[in-house]
XYZ file of N, CA and C in Angstrom:
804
model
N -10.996 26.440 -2.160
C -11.701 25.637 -1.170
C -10.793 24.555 -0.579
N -9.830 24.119 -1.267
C -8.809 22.730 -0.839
C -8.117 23.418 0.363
N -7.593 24.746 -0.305
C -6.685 25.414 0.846
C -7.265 25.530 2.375
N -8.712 25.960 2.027
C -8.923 25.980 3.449
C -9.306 24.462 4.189
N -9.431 24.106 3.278
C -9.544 22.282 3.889
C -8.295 22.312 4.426
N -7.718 22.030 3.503
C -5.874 21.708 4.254
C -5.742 22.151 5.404
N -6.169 23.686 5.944
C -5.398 24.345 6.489
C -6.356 23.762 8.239
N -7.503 23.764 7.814
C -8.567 23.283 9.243
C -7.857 21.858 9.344
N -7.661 21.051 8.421
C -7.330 19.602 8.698
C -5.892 19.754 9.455
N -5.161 21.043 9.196
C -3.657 20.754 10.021
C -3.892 21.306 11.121
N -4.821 22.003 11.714
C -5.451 22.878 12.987
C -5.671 21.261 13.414
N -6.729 20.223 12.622
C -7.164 19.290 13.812
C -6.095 18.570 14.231
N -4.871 18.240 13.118
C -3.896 17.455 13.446
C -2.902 17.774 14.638
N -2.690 19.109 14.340
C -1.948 20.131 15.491
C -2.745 19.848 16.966
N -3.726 20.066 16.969
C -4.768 20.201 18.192
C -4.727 19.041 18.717
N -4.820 17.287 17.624
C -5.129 16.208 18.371
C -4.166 15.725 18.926
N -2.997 15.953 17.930
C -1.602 15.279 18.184
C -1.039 15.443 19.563
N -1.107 17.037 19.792
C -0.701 17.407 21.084
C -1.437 16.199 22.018
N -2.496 16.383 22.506
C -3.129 15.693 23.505
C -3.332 14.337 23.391
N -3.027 13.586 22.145
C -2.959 12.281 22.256
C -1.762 11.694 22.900
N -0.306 12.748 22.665
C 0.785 12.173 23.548
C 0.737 12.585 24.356
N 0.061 13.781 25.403
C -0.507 13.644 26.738
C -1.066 12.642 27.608
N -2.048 12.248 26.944
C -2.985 10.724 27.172
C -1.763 9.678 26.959
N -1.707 9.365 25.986
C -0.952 8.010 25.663
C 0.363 7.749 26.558
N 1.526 9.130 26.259
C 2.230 8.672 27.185
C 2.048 8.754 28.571
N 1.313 9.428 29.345
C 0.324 9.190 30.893
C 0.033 7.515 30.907
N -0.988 7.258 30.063
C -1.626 5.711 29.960
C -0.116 4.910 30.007
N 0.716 4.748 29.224
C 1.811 4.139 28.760
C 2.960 4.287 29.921
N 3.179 5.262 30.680
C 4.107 5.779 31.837
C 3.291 4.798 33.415
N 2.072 5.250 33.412
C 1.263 4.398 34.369
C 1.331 3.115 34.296
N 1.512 2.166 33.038
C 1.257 0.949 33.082
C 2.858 -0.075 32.992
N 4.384 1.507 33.577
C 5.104 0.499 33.646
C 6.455 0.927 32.800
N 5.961 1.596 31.535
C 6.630 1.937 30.214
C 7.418 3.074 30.309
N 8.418 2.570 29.527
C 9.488 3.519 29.617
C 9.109 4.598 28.342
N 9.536 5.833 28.079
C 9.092 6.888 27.285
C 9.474 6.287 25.794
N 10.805 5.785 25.809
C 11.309 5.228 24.210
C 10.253 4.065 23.845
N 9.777 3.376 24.797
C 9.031 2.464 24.526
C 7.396 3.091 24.254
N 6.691 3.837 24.813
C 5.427 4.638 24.886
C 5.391 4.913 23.453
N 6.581 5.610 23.397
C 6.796 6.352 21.854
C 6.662 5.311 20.473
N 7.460 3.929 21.027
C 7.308 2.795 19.899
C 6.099 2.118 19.745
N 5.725 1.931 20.811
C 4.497 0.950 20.676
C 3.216 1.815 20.374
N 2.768 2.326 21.641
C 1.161 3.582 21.768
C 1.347 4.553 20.626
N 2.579 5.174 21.107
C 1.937 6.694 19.854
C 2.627 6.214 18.687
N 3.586 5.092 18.189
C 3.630 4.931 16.656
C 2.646 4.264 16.156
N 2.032 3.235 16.931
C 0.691 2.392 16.329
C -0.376 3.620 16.180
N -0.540 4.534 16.948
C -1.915 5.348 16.660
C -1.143 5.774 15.520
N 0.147 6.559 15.440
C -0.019 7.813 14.675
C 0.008 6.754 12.781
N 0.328 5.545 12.561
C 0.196 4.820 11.453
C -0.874 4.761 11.406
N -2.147 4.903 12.024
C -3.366 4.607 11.295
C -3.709 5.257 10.133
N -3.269 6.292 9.746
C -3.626 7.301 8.746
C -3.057 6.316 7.079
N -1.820 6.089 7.513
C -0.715 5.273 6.471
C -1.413 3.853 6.231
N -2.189 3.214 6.868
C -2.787 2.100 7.174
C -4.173 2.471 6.488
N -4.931 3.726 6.890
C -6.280 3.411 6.073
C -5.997 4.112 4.576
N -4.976 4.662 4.219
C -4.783 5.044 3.034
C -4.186 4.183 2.486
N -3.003 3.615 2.702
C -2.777 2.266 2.049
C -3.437 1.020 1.762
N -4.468 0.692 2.513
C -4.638 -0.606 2.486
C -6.417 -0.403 1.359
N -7.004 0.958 1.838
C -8.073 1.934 0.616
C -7.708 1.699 -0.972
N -6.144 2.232 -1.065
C -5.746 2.663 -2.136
C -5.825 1.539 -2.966
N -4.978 0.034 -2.342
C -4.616 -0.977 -2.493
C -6.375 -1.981 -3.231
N -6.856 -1.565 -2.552
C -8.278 -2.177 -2.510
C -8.932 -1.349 -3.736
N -8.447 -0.258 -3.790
C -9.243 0.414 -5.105
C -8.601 0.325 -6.578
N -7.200 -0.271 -6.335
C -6.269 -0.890 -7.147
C -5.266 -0.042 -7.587
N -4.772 1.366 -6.845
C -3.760 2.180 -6.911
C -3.069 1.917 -5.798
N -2.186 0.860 -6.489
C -1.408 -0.116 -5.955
C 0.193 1.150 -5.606
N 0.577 1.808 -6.890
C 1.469 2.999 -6.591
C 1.423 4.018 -5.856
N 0.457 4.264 -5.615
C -0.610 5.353 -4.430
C 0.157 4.666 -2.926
N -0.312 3.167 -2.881
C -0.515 2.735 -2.190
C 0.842 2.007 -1.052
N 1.918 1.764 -2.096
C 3.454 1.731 -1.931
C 4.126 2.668 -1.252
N 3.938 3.585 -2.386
C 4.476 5.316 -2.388
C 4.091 5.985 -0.892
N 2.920 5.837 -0.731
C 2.993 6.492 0.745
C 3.569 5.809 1.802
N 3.579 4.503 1.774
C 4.673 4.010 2.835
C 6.033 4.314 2.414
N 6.499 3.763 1.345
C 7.692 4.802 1.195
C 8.160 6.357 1.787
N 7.440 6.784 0.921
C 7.277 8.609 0.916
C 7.437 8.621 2.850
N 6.448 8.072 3.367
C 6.393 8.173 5.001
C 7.305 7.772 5.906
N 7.973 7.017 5.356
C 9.216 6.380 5.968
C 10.212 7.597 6.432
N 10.415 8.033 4.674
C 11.614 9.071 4.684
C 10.937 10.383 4.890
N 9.747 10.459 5.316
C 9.406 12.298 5.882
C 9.332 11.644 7.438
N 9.209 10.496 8.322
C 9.857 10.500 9.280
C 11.084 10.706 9.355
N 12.009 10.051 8.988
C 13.388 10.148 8.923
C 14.030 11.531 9.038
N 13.640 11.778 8.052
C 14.284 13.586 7.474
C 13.645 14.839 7.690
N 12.561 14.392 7.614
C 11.638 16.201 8.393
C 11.405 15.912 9.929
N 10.883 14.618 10.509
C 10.509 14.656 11.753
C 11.733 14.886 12.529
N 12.384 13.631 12.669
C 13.699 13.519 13.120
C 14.310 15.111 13.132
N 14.206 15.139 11.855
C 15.462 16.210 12.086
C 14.707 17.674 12.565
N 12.989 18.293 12.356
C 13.140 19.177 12.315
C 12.904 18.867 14.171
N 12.377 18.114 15.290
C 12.766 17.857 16.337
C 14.107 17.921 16.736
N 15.106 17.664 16.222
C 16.609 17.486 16.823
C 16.734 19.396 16.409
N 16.278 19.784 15.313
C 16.751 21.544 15.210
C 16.146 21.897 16.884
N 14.684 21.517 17.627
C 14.323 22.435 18.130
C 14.869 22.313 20.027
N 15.320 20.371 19.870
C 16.043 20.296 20.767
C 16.939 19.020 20.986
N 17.571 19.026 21.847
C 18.581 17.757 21.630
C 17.617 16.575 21.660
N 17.805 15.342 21.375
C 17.018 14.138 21.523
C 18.072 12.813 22.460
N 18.248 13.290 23.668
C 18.886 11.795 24.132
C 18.116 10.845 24.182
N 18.544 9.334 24.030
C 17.383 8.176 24.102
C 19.242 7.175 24.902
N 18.638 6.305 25.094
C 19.632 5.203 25.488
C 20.142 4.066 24.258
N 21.430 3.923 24.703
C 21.838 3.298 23.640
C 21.214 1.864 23.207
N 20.901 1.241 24.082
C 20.026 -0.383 24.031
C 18.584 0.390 23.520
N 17.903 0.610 23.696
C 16.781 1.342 23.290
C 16.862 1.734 21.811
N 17.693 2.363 21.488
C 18.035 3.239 19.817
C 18.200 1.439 19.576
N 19.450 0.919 19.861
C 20.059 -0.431 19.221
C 18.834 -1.442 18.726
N 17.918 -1.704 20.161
C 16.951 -2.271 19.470
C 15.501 -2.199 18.236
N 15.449 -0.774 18.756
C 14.311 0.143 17.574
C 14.861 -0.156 16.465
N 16.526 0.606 16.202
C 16.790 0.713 15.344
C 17.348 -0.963 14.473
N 17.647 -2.069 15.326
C 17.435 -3.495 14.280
C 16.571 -3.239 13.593
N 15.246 -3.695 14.526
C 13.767 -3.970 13.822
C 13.471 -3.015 12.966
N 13.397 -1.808 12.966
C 13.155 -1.285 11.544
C 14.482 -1.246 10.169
N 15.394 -1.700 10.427
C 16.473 -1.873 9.685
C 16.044 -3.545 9.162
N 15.418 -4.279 10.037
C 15.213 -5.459 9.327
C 13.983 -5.382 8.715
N 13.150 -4.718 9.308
C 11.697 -4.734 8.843
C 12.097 -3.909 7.067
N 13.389 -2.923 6.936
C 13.361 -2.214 5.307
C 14.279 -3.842 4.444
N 14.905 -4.114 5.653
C 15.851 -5.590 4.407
C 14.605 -6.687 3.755
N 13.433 -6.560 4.904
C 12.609 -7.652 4.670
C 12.041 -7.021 3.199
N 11.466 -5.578 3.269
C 10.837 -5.416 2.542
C 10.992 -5.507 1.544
N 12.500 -4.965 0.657
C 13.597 -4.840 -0.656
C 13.603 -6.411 -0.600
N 13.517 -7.697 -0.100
C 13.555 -8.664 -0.662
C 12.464 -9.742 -1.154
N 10.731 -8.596 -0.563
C 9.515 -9.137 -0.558
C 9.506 -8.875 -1.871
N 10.052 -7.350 -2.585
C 9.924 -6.792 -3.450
C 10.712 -6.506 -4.419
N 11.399 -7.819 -4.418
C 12.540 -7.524 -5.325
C 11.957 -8.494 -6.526
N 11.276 -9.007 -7.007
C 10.439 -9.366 -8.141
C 9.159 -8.430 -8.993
N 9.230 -7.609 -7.879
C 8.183 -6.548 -9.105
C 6.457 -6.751 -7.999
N 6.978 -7.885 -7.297
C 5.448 -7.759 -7.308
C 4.998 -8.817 -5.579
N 4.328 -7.819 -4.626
C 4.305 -8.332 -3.522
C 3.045 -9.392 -3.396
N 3.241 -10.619 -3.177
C 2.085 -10.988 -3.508
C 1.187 -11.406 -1.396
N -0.102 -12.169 -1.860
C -0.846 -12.242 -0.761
C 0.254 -12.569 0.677
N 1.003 -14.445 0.169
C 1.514 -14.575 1.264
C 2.391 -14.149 1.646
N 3.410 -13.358 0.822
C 4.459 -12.623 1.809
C 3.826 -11.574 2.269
N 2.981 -10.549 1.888
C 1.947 -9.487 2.807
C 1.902 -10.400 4.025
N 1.398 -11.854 4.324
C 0.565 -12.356 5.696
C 2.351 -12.728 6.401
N 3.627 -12.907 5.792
C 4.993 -12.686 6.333
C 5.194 -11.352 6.753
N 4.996 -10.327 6.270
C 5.064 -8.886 7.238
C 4.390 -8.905 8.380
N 2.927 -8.751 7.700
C 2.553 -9.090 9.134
C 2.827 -9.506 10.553
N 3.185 -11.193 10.205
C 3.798 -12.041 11.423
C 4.973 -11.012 11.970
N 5.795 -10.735 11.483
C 6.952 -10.451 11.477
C 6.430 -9.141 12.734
N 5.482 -8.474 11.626
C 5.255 -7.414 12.712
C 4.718 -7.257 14.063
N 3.809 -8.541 14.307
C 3.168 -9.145 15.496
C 4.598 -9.731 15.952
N 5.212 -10.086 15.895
C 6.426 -11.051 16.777
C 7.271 -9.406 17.268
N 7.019 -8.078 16.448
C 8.159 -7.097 16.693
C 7.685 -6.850 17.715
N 5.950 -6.214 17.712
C 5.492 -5.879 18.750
C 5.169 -6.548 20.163
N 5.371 -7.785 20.068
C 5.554 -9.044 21.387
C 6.895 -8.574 22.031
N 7.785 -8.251 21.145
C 9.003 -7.729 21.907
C 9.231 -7.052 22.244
N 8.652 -5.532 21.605
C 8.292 -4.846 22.376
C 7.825 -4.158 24.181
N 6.936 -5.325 24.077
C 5.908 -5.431 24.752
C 6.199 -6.112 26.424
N 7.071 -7.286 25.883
C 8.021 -8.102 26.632
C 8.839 -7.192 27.441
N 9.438 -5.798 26.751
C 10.368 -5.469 27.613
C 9.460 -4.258 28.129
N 8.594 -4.141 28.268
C 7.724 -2.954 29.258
C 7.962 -2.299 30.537
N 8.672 -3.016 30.940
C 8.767 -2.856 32.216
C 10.488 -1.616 32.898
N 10.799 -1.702 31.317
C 12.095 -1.308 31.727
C 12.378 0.180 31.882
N 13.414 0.250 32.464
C 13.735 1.933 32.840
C 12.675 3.078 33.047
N 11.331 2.682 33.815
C 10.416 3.304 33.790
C 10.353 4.230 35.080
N 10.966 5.549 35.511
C 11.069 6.273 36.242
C 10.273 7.387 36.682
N 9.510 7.651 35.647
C 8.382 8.425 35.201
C 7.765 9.051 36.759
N 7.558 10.199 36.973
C 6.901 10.897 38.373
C 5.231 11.530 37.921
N 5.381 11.823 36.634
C 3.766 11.957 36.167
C 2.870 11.250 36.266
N 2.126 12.397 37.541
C 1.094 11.321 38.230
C -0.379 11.072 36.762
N -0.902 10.368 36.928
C -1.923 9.550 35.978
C -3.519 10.072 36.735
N -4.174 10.756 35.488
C -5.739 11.131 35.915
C -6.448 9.894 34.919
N -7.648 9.973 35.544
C -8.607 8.778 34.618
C -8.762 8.909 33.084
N -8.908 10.750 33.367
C -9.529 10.928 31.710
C -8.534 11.157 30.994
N -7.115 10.430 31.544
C -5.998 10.894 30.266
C -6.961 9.876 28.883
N -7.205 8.335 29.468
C -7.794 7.634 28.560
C -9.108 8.201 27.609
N -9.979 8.607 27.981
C -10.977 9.023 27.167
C -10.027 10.542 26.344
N -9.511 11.033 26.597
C -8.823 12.003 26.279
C -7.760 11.442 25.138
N -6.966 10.364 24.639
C -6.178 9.727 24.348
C -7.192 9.557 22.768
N -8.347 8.907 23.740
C -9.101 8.201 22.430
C -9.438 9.210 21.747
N -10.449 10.029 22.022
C -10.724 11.023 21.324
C -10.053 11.839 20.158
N -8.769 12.694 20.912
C -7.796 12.810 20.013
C -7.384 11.971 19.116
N -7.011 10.856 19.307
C -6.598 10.074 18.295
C -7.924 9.735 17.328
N -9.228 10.191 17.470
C -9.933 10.373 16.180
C -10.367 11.580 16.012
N -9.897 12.798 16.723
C -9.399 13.900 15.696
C -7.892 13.919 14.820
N -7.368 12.697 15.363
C -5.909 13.089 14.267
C -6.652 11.912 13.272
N -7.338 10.695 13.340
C -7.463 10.319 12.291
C -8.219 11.004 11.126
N -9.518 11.906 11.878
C -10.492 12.153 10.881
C -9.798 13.520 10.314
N -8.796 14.432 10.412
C -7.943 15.093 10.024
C -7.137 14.764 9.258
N -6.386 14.019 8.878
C -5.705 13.150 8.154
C -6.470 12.431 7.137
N -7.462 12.008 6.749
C -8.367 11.901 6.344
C -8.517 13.064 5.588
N -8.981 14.020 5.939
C -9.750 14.887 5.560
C -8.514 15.825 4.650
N -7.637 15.727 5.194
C -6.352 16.526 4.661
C -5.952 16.011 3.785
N -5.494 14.352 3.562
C -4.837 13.458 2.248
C -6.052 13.807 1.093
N -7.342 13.799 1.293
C -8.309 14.414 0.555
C -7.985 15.137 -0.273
N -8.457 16.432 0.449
C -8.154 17.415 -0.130
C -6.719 17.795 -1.027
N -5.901 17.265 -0.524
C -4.690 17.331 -1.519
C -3.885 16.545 -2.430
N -4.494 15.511 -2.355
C -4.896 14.290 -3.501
C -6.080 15.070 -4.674
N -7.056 15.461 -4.430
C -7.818 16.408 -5.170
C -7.063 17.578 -6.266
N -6.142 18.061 -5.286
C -5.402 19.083 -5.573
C -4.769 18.285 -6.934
N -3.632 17.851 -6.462
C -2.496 16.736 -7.104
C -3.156 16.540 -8.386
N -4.203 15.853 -8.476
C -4.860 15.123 -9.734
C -4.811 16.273 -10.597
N -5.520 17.528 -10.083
C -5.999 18.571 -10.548
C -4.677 18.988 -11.875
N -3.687 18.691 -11.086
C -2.198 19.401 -11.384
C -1.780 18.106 -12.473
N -2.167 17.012 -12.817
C -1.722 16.091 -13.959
C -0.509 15.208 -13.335
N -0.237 14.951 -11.849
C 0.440 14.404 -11.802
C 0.407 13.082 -11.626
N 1.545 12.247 -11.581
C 1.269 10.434 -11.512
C 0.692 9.785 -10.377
N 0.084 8.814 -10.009
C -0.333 8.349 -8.981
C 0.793 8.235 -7.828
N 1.814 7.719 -8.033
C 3.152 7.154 -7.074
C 3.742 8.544 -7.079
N 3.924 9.404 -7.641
C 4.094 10.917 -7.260
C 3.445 11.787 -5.756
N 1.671 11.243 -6.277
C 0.795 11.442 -5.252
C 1.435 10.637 -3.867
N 1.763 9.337 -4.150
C 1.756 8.818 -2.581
C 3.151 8.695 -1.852
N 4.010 9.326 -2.711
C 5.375 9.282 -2.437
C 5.983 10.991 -1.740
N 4.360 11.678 -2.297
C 4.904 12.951 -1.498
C 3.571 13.713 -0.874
N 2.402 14.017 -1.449
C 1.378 14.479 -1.115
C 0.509 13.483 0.129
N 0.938 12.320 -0.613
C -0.296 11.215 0.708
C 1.003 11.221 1.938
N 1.952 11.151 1.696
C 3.102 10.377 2.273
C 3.075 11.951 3.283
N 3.182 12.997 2.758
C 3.248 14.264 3.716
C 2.288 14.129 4.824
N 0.681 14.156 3.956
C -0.234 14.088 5.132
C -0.591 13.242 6.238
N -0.042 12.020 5.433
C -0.254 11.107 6.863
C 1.028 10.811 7.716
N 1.996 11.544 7.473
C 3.023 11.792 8.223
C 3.110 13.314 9.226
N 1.928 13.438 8.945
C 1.177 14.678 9.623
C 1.239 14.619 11.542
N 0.541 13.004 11.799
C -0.005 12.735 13.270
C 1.696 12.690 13.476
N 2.342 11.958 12.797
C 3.696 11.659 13.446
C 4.339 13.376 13.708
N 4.731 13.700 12.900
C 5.439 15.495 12.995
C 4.549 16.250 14.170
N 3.199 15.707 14.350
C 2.612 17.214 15.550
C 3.263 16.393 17.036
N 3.065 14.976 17.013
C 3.337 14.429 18.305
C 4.374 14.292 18.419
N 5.511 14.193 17.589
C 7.022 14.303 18.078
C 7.427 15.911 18.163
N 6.706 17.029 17.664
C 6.719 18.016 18.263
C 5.857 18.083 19.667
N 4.756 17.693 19.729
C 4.620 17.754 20.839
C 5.391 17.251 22.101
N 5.423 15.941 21.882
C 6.818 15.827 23.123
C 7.873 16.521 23.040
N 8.347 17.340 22.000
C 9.860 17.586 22.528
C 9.110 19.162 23.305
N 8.342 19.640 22.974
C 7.819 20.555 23.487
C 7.188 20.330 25.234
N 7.124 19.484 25.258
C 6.801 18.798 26.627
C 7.509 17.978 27.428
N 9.197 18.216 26.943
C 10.542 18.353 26.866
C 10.173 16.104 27.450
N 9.782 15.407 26.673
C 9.271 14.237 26.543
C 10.050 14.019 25.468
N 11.595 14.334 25.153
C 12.382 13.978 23.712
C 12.570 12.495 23.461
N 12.492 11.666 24.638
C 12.571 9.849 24.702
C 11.742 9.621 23.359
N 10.253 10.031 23.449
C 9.562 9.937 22.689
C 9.356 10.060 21.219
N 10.321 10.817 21.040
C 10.161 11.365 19.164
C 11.334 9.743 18.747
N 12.142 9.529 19.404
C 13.332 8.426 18.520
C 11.874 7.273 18.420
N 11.519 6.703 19.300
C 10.564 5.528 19.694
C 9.505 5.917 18.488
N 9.091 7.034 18.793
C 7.899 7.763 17.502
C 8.493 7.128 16.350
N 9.555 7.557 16.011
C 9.904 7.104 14.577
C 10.269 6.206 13.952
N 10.922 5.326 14.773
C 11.584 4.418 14.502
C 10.404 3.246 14.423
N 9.522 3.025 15.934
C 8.366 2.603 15.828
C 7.253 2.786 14.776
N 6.751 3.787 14.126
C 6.075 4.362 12.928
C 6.813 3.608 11.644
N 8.225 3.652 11.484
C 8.891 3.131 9.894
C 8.526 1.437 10.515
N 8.671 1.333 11.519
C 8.232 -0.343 11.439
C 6.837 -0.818 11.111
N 5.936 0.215 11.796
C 4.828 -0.215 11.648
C 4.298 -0.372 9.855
N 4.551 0.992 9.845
C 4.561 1.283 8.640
C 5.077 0.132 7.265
N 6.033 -0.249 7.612
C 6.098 -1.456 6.513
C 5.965 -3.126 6.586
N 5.476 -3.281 8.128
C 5.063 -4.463 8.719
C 3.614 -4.845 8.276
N 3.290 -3.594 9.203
C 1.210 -3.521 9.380
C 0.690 -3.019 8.124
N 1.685 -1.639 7.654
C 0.596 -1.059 6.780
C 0.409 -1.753 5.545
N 1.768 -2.024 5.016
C 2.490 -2.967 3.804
C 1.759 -3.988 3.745
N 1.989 -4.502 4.891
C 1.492 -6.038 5.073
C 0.013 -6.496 4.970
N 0.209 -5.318 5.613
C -1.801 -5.306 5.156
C -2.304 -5.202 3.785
N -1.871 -4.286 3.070
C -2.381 -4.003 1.835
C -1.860 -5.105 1.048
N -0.734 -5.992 1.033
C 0.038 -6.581 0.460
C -1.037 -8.053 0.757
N -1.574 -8.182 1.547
C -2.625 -9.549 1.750
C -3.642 -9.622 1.178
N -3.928 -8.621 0.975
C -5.499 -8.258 -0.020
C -5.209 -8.588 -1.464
N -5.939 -9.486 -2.061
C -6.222 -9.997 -3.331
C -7.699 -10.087 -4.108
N -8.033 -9.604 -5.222
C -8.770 -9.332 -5.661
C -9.176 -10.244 -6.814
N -10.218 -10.515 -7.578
C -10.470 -11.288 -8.617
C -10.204 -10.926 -9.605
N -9.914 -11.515 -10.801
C -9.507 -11.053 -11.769
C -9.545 -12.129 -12.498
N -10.298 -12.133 -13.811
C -10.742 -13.633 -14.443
C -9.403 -13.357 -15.639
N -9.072 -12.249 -16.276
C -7.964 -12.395 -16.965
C -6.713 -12.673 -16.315
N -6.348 -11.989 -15.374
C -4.883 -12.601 -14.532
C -5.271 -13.945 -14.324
N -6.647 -14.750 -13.574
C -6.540 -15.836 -13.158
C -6.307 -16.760 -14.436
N -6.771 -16.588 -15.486
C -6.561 -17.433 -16.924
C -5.322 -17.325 -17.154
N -4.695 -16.305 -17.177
C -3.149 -16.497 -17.416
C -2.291 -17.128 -16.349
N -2.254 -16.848 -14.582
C -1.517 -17.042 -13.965
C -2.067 -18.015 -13.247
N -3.734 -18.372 -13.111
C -4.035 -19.746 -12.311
C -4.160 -18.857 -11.106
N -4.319 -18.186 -10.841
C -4.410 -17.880 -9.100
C -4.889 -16.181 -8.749
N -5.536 -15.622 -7.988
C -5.982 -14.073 -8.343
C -4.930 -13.452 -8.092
N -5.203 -12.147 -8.475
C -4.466 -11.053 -8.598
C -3.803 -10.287 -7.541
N -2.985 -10.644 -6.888
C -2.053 -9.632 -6.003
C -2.819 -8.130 -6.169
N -2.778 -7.951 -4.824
C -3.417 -6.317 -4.986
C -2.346 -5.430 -4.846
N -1.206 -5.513 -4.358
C 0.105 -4.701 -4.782
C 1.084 -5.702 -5.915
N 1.203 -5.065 -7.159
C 1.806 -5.677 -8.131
C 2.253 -4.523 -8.706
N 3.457 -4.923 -9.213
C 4.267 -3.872 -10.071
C 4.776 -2.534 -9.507
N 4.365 -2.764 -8.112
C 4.787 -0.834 -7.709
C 5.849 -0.630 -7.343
N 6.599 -1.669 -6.963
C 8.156 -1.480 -6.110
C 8.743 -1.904 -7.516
């Protein structure tokens, strides 16, 4: 029964992904945006929602390793399966200021993280420091909108309702897919941070792999560098950061340490 879950949940992911970077980059091309940029801001913020409601769930249910692990795990199945299985199917040019700047911010956004977490244990206020960090990335983002935007794809109304939609068939797919194979996983005796470092970390790296196939397939290759690079930021800004702010009660930690309980502790 999991199998065929899996297999409908990668039909919806396949199906939504496509047409959300139809919509999005249309919406995103119309309002100015250059494709590397569409790719960083619109379709990496949608396609992290998956990494975002599983992390920040996990975190809250106190599988804090679950909850790490898939931002981890997601980082590097962008990196190494997306990236690369896109560059097998076609070249990826992007511009060099474009790569230069993506690629700081998520190079600072991994230094930030190895030093949030270099004590064992992320607590509330550095979670609400990712965050910021990640709101100031996306201001800059945002700031430079306007640039190298050449784009001839003319813009229909319903790319937007079309945009949205999809993007809650890739969420409720993703969803439905980390499910089912988290189910699986347990079934099989394995560790929690196992689970989110490869099984959660696969599926919700799911929206990212159909839409950077979809653009390169819609020969839209600007899009997959911005996809990814944008996604590993979000990913350890928003998703991290999020789960990393959430604190929970705990009358034995508070007797020992005076203050509640970090809801990511011990996983890095």
């Amino acid at each position: 029964m999991e199998w065929l879950t899996l297999i409908l949940a990668m039909v919806g992911l396949a199906v939504g992904g496509h047409h959300f970077v139809l919509g999005a980059s249309a919406i995103g091309q119309r309002c100015g945006m250059s494709p590397v940029l569409v790719g960083a801001t619109i379709v990496a913020l949608g396609t992290s929602l998956p990494e975002w409601g599983v992390s920040v769930v996990a975190a809250l249910e106190g599988f804090t390793d679950l909850s790490v692990g898939n931002v981890v795990g997601s980082n590097i199945c962008n990196v190494c399966l997306i990236l690369g299985l896109s560059a097998m199917l076609s070249p990826l040019p992007v511009s060099r200021d474009s790569l230069t700047r993506g690629g700081t911010l998520m190079l600072v956004a991994t230094a930030l993280l190895l030093a949030v977490s270099a004590g064992g244990t992320i607590v509330p206020a550095e979670g609400f420091l990712l965050l910021a960090v990640g709101v100031g990335a996306m201001a800059l983002f945002v700031a430079t909108r306007r640039e190298n935007s050449d784009s001839e794809t003319p813009f229909h109304w319903w790319e937007i309702p079309r945009a949205v939609v999809a993007l809650g068939v890739v969420l409720a797919s993703s969803h439905v897919f980390v499910g089912a194979a988290e189910e699986m996983a347990r079934r099989w005796g394995v560790s929690e941070w196992t689970i989110g470092i490869t099984v959660a970390a696969i599926g919700t790296s799911l929206p990212e792999l159909v839409t950077s196939l979809a653009a390169v397939l819609r020969k839209q290759t600007a899009i997959v560098i911005g996809n990814v690079l944008g996604s590993n930021t979000l990913n350890i800004l928003f998703v991290l950061g999020s789960a990393a702010s959430q604190q929970v009660y705990d009358e034995r930690f508070q007797a020992k340490y005076g203050y509640w309980r970090p809801i990511v502790e011990q996983s890095v």
